Coordinates of C-alpha atoms in Angstrom, one line a residue:
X558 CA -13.2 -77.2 -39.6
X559 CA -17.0 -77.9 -39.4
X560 CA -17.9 -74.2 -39.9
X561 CA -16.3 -72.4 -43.2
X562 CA -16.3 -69.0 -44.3
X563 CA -17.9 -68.5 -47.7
X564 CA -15.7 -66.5 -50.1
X565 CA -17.0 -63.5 -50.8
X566 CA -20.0 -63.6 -47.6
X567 CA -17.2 -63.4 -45.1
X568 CA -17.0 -59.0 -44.9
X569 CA -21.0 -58.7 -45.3
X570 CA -21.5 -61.4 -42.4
X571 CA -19.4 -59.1 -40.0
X572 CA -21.2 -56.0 -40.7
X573 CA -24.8 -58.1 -40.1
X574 CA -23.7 -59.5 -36.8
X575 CA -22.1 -56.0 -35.6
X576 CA -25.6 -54.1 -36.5
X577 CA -27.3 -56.9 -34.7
X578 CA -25.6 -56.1 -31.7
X579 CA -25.8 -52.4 -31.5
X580 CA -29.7 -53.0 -32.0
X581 CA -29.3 -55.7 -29.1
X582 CA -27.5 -53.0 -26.9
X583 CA -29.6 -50.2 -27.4
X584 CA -32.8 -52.6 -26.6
X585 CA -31.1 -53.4 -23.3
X586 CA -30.3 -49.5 -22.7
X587 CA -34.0 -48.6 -23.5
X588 CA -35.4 -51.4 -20.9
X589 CA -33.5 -50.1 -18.4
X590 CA -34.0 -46.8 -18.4
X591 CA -37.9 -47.7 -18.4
X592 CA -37.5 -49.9 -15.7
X593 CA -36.1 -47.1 -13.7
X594 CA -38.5 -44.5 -14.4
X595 CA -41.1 -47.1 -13.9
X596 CA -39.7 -47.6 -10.8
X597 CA -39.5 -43.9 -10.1
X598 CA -43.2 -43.6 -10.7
X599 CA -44.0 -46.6 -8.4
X600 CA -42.1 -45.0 -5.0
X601 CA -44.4 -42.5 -3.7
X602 CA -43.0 -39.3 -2.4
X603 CA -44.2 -38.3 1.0
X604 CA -43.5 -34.4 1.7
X605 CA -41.9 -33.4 5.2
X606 CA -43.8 -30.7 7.9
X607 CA -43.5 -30.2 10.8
X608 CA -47.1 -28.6 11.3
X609 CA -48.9 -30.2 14.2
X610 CA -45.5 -32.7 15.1
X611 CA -46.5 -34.9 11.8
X612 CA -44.9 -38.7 12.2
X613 CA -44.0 -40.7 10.0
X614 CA -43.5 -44.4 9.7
X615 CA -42.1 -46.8 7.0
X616 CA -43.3 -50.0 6.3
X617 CA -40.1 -52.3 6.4
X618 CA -40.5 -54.2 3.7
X619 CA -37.2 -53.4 2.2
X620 CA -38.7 -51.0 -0.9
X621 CA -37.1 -47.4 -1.3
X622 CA -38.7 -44.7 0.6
X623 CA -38.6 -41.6 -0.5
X624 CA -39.0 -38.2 1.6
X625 CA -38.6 -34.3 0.7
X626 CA -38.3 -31.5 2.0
X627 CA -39.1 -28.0 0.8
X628 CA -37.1 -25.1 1.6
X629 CA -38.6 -21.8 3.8
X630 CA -37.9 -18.6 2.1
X631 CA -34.8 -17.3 2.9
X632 CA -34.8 -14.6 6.1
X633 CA -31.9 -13.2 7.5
X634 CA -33.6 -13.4 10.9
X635 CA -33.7 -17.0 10.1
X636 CA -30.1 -17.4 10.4
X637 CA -30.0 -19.9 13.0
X638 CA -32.8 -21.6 12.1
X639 CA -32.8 -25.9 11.6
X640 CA -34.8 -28.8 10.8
X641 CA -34.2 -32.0 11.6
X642 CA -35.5 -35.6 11.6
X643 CA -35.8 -37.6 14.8
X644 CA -36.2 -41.5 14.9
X645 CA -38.5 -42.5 17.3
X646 CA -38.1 -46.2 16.1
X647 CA -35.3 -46.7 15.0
X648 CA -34.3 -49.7 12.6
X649 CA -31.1 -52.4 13.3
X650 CA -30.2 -51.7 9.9
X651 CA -31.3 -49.6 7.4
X652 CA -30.1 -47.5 4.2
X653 CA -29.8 -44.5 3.8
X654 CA -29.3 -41.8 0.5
X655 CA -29.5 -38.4 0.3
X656 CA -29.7 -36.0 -2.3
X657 CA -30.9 -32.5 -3.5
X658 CA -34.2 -34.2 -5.4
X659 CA -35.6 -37.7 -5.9
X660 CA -33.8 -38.3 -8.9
X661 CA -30.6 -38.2 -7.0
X662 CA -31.9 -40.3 -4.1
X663 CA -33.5 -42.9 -7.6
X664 CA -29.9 -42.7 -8.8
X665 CA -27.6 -43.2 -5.4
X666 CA -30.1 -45.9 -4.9
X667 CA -29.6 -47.4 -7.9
X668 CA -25.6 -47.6 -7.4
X669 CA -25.7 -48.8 -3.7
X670 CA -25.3 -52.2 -5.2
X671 CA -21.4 -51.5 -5.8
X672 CA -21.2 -50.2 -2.2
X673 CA -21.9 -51.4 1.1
X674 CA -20.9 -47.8 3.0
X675 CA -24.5 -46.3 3.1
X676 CA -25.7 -48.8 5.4
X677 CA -22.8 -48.2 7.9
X678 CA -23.9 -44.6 8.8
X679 CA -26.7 -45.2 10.8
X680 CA -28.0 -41.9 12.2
X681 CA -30.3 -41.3 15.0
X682 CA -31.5 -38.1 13.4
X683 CA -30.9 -36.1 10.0
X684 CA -30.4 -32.7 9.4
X685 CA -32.2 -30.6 7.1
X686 CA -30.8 -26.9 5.7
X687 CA -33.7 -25.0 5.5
X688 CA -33.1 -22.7 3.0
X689 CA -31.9 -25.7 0.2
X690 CA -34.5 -28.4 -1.1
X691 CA -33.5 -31.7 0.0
X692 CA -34.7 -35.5 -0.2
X693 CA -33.8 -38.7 1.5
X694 CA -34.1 -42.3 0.6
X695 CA -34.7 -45.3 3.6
X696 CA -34.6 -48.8 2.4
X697 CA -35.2 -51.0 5.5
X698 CA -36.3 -54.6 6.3
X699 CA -37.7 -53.2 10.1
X700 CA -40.4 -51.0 10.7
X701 CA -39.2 -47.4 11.9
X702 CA -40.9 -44.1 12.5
X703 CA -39.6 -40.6 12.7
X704 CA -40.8 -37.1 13.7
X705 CA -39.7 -34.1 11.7
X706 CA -39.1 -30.8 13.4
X707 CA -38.1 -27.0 12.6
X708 CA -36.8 -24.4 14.8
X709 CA -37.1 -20.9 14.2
X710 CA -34.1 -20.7 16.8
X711 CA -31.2 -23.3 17.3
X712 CA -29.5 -22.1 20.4
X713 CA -26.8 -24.9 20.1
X714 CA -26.1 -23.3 16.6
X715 CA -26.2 -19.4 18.3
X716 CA -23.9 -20.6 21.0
X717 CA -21.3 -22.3 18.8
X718 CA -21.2 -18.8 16.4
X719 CA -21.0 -16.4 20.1
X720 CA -18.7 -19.4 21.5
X721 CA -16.8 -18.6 18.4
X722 CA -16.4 -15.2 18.4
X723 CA -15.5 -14.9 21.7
X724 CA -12.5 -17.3 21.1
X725 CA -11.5 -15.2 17.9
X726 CA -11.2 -11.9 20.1
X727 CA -9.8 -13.7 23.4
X728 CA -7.7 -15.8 21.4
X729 CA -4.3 -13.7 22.3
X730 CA -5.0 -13.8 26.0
X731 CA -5.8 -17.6 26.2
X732 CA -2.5 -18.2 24.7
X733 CA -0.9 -16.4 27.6
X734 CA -2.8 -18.3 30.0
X735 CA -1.3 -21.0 31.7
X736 CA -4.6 -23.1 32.7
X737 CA -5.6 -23.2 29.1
X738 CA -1.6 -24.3 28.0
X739 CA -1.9 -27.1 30.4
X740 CA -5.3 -28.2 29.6
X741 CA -4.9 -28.1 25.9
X742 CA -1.4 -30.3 26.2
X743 CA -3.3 -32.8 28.1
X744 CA -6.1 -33.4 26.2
X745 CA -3.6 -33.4 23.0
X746 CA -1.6 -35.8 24.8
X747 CA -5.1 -38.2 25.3
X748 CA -5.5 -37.5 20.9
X749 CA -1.7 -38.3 20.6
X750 CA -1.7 -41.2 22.8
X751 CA -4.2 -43.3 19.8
X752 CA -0.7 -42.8 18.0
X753 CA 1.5 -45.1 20.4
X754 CA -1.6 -48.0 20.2
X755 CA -0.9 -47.6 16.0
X756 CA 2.8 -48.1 16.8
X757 CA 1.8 -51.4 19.0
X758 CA -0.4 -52.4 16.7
X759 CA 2.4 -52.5 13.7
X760 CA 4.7 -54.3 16.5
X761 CA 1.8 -57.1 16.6
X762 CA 1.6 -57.4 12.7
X763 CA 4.3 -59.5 10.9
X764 CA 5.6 -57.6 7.9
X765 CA 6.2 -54.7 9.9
X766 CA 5.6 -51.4 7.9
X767 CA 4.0 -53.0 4.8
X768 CA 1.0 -54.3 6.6
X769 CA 0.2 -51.5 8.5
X770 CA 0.5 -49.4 5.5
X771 CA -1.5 -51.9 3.4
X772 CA -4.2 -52.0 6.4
X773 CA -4.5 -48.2 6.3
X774 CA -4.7 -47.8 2.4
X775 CA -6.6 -51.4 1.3
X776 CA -8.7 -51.6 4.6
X777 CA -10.2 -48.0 5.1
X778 CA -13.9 -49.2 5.0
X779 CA -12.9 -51.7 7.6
X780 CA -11.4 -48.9 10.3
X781 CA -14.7 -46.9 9.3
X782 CA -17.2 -49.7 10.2
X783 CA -15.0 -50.4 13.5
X784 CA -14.8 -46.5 14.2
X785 CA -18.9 -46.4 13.6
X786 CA -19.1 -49.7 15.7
X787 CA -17.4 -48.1 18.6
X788 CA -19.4 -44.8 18.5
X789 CA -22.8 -46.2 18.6
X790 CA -21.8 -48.3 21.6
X791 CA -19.7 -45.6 23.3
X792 CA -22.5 -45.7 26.5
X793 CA -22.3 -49.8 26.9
X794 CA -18.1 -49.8 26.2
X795 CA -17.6 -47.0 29.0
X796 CA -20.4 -48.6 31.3
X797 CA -18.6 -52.1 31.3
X798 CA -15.0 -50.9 30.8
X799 CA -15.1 -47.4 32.6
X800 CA -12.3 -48.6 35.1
X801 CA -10.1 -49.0 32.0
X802 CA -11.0 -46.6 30.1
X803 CA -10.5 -43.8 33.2
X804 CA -7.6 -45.2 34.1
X805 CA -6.3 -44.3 30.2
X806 CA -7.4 -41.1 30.1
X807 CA -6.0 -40.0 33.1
X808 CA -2.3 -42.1 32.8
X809 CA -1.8 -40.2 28.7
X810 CA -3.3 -37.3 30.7
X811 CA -1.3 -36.9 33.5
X812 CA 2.1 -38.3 31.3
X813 CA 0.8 -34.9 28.8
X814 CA 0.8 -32.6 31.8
X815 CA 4.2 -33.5 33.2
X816 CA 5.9 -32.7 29.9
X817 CA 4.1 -29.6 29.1
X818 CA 5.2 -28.6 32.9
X819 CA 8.5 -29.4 31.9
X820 CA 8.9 -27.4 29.0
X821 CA 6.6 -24.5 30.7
X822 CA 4.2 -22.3 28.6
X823 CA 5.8 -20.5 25.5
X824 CA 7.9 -17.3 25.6
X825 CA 9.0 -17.1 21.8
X826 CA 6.5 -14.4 20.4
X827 CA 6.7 -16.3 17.2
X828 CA 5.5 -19.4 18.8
X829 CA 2.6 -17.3 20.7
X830 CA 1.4 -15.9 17.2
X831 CA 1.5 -19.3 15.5
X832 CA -0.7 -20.7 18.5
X833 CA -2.9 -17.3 18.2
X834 CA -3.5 -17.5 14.3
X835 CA -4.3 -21.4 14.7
X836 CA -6.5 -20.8 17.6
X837 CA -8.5 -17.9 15.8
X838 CA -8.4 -20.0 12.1
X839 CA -10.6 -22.5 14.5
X840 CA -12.7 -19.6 15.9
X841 CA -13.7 -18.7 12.2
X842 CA -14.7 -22.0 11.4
X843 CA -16.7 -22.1 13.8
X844 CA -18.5 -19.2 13.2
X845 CA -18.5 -20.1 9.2
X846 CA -20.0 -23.3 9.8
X847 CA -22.9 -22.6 12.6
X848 CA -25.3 -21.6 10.2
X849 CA -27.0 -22.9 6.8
X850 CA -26.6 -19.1 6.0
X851 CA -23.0 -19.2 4.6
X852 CA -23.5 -15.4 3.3
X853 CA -24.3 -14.6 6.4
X854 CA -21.7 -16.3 8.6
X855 CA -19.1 -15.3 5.9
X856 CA -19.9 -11.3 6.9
X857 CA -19.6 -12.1 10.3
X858 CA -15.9 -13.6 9.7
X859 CA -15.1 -10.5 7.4
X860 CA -16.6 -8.0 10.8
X861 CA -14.7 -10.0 13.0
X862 CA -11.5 -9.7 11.5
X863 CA -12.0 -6.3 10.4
X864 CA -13.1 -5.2 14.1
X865 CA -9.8 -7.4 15.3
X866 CA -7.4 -5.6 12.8
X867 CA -8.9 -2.3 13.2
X868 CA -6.5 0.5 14.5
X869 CA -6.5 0.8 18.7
X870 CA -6.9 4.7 18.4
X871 CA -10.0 5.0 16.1
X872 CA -11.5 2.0 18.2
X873 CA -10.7 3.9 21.2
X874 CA -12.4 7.1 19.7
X875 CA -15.2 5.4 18.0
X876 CA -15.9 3.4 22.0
X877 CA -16.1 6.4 23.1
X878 CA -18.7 8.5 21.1
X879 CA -20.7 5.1 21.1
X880 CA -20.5 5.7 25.0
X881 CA -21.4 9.4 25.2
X882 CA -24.2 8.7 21.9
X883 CA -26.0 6.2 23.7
X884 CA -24.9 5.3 27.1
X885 CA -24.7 9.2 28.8
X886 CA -23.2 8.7 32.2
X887 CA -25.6 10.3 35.0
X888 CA -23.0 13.0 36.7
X889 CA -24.1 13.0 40.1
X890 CA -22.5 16.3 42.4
X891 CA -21.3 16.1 45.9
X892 CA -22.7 17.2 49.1
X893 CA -21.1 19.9 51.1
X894 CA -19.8 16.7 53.5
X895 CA -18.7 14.9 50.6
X896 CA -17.1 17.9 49.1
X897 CA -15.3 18.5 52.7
X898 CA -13.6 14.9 53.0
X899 CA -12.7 14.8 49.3
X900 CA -10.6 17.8 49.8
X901 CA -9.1 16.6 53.3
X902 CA -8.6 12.9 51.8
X903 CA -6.9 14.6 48.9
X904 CA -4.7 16.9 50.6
X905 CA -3.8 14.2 52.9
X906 CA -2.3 12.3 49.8
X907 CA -0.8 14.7 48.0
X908 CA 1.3 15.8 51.1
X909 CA 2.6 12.4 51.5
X910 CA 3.3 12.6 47.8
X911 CA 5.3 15.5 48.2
X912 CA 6.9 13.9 51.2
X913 CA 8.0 10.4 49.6
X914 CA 9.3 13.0 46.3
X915 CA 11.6 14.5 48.8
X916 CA 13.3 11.4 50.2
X917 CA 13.6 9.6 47.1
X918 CA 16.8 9.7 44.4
X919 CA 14.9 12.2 41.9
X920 CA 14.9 15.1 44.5
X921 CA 17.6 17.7 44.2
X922 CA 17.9 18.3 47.4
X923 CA 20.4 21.3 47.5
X924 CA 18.6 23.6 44.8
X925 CA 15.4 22.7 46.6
X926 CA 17.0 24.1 49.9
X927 CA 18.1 26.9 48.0
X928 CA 14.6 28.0 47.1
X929 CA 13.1 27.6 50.2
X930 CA 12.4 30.4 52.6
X931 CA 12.8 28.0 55.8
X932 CA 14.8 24.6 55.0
X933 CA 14.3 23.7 58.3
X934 CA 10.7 23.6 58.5
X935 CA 10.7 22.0 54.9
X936 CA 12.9 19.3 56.6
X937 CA 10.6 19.0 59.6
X938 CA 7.6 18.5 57.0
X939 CA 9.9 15.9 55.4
X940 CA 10.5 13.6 58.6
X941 CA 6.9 13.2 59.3
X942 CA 5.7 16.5 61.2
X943 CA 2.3 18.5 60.3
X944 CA 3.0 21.2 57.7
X945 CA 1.1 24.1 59.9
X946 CA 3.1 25.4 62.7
X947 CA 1.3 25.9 66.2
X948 CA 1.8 29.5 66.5
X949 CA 0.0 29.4 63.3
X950 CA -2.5 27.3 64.1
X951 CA -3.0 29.5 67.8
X952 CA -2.9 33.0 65.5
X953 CA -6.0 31.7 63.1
X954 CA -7.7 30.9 66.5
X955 CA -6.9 34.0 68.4
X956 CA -7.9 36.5 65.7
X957 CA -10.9 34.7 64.8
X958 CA -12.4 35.7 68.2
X959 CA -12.6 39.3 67.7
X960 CA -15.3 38.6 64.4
X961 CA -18.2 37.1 66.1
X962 CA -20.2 39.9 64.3
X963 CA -21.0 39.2 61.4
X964 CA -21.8 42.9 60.1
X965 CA -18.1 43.0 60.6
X966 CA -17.7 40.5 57.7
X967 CA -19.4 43.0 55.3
X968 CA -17.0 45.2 53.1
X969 CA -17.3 46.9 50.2
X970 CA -15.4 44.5 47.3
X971 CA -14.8 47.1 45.0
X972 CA -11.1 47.4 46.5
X973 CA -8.5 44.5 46.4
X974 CA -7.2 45.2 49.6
X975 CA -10.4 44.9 51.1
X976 CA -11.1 41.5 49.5
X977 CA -8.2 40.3 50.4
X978 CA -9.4 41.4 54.3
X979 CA -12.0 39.2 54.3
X980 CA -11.3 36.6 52.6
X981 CA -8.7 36.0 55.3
X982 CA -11.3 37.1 58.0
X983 CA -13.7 34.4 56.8
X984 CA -10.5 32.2 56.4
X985 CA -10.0 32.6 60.2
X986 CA -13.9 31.6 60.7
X987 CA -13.6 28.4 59.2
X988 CA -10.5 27.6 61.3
X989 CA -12.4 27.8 64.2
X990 CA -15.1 25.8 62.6
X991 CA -13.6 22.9 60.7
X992 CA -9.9 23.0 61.9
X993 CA -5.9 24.1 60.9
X994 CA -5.8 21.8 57.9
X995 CA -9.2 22.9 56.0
X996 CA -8.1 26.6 56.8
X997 CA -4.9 25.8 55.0
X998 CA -7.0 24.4 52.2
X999 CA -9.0 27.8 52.4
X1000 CA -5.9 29.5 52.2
X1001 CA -4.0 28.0 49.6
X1002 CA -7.1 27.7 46.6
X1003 CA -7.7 31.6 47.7
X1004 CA -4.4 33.1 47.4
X1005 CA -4.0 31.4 43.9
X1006 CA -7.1 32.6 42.5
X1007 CA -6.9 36.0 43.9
X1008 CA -3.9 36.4 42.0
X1009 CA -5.9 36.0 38.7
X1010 CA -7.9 39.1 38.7
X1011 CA -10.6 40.9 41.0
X1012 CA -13.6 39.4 39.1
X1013 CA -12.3 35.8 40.4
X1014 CA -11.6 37.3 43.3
X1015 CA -14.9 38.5 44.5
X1016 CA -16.6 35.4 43.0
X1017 CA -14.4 33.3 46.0
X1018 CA -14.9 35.8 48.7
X1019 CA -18.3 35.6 48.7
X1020 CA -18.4 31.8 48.7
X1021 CA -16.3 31.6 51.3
X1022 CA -18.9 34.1 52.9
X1023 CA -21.5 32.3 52.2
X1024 CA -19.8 29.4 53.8
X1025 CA -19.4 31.5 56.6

């Protein structure tokens, strides 16, 4: 051998050359980190407002540029507040890397080397919480430009959280419905259908199984970049293929429709409260997720299902003093007229009530007819006939004739009998005035209530006076 160990040197040797490398190592480490913070120093940091509609443009020259974001103080009437950055220009190609501060965006940067997946999700805009410090990196060989904008209000983001709550509470009656059963199993049956080009796709492959499954877990980053691909050119795909791609829709479509009319809407209950619970978990995501706030949105998902779950009596109870506390209904009281047809429209009713009691099952008929003064009259009444008789009806109108004075109406009320005297002569008035059926009205309300004591007694005959 041309190179020997010297006896004795050989242990003393190693222990030189391993020293010599650590030293070499920790040179290299040093470098690099002063490189990179060298670097850091040398990318400027341009701070994001929206004060006056600031742009912004980037040089395209391939270096890293860096912008940040500060956060607004937090507000809860800023719930559904957002920021966002809007390309103006924007770039064939470009990278992208965000973090929480430019140290993260130095570091991603650094790394992208060992990935190519930042530059395949090209955005037209970027969102910015605005309660949370954020920064972005663009590394780009084109020229771009961007404007940056807040608002106080995102009514996309207010619809999606009222959108969602109005699904959580509704949620047990859309199940029931059958437009919404139909609709959803159609548009699942356009989603499933992606499953049956899979299953073509595997049919075209040799190796069957294997190669699918090997595409799916070895070729994810390829299925992403054609997914991205297909999304960014959705407009000139449907424009040149819209025949085709109508004609899909509507064959899985219709194909979904006719099965789900097959099988008909569900009638299990367990089946109805599976489809409620999934239905509502969707709701509450929504609502979670339509805000930077997630305090905020969280309480709303606790007062929603705590509202939902609430017992029907207390809501009932606490509906109601919110109504009388706060929303007093105006009582409005009826004219005389009013008063007048009310009465006749509800006596009206309430005969033929009586009437359709009699001839149904539920009527006793032979105890009723046992109770009954005149069961023929009763049976007349029955079969359609007026409930007065006309010799009643010609009584009321012959007596009333003799009281055309009305100093004859005035009697001292102190006695029942008298009351009761006129009371029916005023009775006999209003027949001549309004008819045999108000009389009966008359009639009826003042024999019950002279029954309950003189003091109600007189307070009805001189109404009915006063009517008079």
């Amino acid at each position: 051998m041309l190179l020997r160990a010297v006896p004795g040197q050989s242990k003393g040797g190693n222990m030189y050359r391993g020293h010599l490398l650590s030293y070499m190592l920790l040179l290299l480490a040093v470098t690099i980190l002063l490189d990179q913070s060298d670097a850091q120093k040398s990318v400027p940091v341009t701070e994001l407002t929206s004060k006056g509609g600031t742009n912004y443009s980037g040089s395209g020259e391939g270096k890293l540029e860096i912008f940040c974001y500060r956060a607004r103080p937090y507000s809860p009437f800023g719930v559904f507040s957002s920021s966002r950055l809007e390309y103006r220009i924007l770039p064939p190609s470009y990278a992208l890397y965000e973090g929480e501060s430019e140290q993260e965006v130095h570091y991603l940067h650094g790394n992208a080397s060992q990935s190519w997946l930042p530059v395949l999700f090209q955005r037209k805009h970027v969102s910015f919480p605005p309660f949370t410090n954020k920064c972005i990196g663009i590394v780009s060989s084109y020229a771009y430009s961007f404007v940056f904008r807040e608002y106080n209000i995102d009514y996309f983001r207010l619809l999606q959280c009222v959108a969602s709550l109005a699904l959580f509470f509704y949620a047990r009656n859309l199940v029931h419905s059958p437009a919404i059963f139909y609709s959803g199993g159609a548009l699942l049956g356009v989603l499933a259908s992606i499953l049956l080009l899979i299953f073509l796709l595997k049919r075209l492959f040799p190796g069957g199984r294997m190669t699918v499954a090997a595409m799916f877990v070895t070729g994810w980053s390829f299925w992403i970049y054609l997914l991205l691909q297909l999304w960014n050119s959705k407009f000139e795909i449907f424009c040149h293929y819209k025949h085709y791609f109508l004609a899909y829709i509507g064959l899985s479509a219709g194909i979904a429709f006719l099965i789900c009319y097959r099988i008909g809407p569900p009638k299990d209950e367990r089946t109805i409260d599976t489809m409620q619970i999934l239905m509502q978990f969707v709701a509450l995501n929504g609502v979670y997720f339509s805000s930077d706030a997630p305090e905020v949105t969280l309480a709303f998902c606790i007062i929603a299902l705590l509202a939902y779950n609430f017992p029907a009596r207390m809501k009932a109870r606490f509906t109601t003093w919110l109504q009388r506390r706060f929303f007093k209904p105006t009582i409005r009281m009826l004219t005389e007229e009013e008063y007048i047809r009310q009465g006749d429209e509800t006596t009206a009713r309430e005969l033929e009530r009586l009437r359709d009691f009699a001839r149904s099952p539920d009527c006793d008929a032979w105890k009723v007819m046992s109770r009954l003064r005149n069961p023929s009259r009763f049976g007349s009444f029955v079969l359609g006939e007026s409930h007065l008789q006309d010799s009643e009806i010609l009584e009321y109108e012959t007596t009333g004739a003799h009281f055309d004075d009305d100093s004859a109406l005035t009697h001292d009320t102190t006695d029942d009998d008298d009351g009761e005297h006129d009371v029916d002569i005023a009775l006999r008035r209003n027949l001549l005035a309004e008819g045999a059926r108000s009389a009966s009205r008359y009639l009826t309300s003042a024999s019950s209530v002279l029954a309950n004591g003189n003091h109600t007694g007189n307070h009805l005959r001189n109404t009915i006076l006063h009517r008079t």
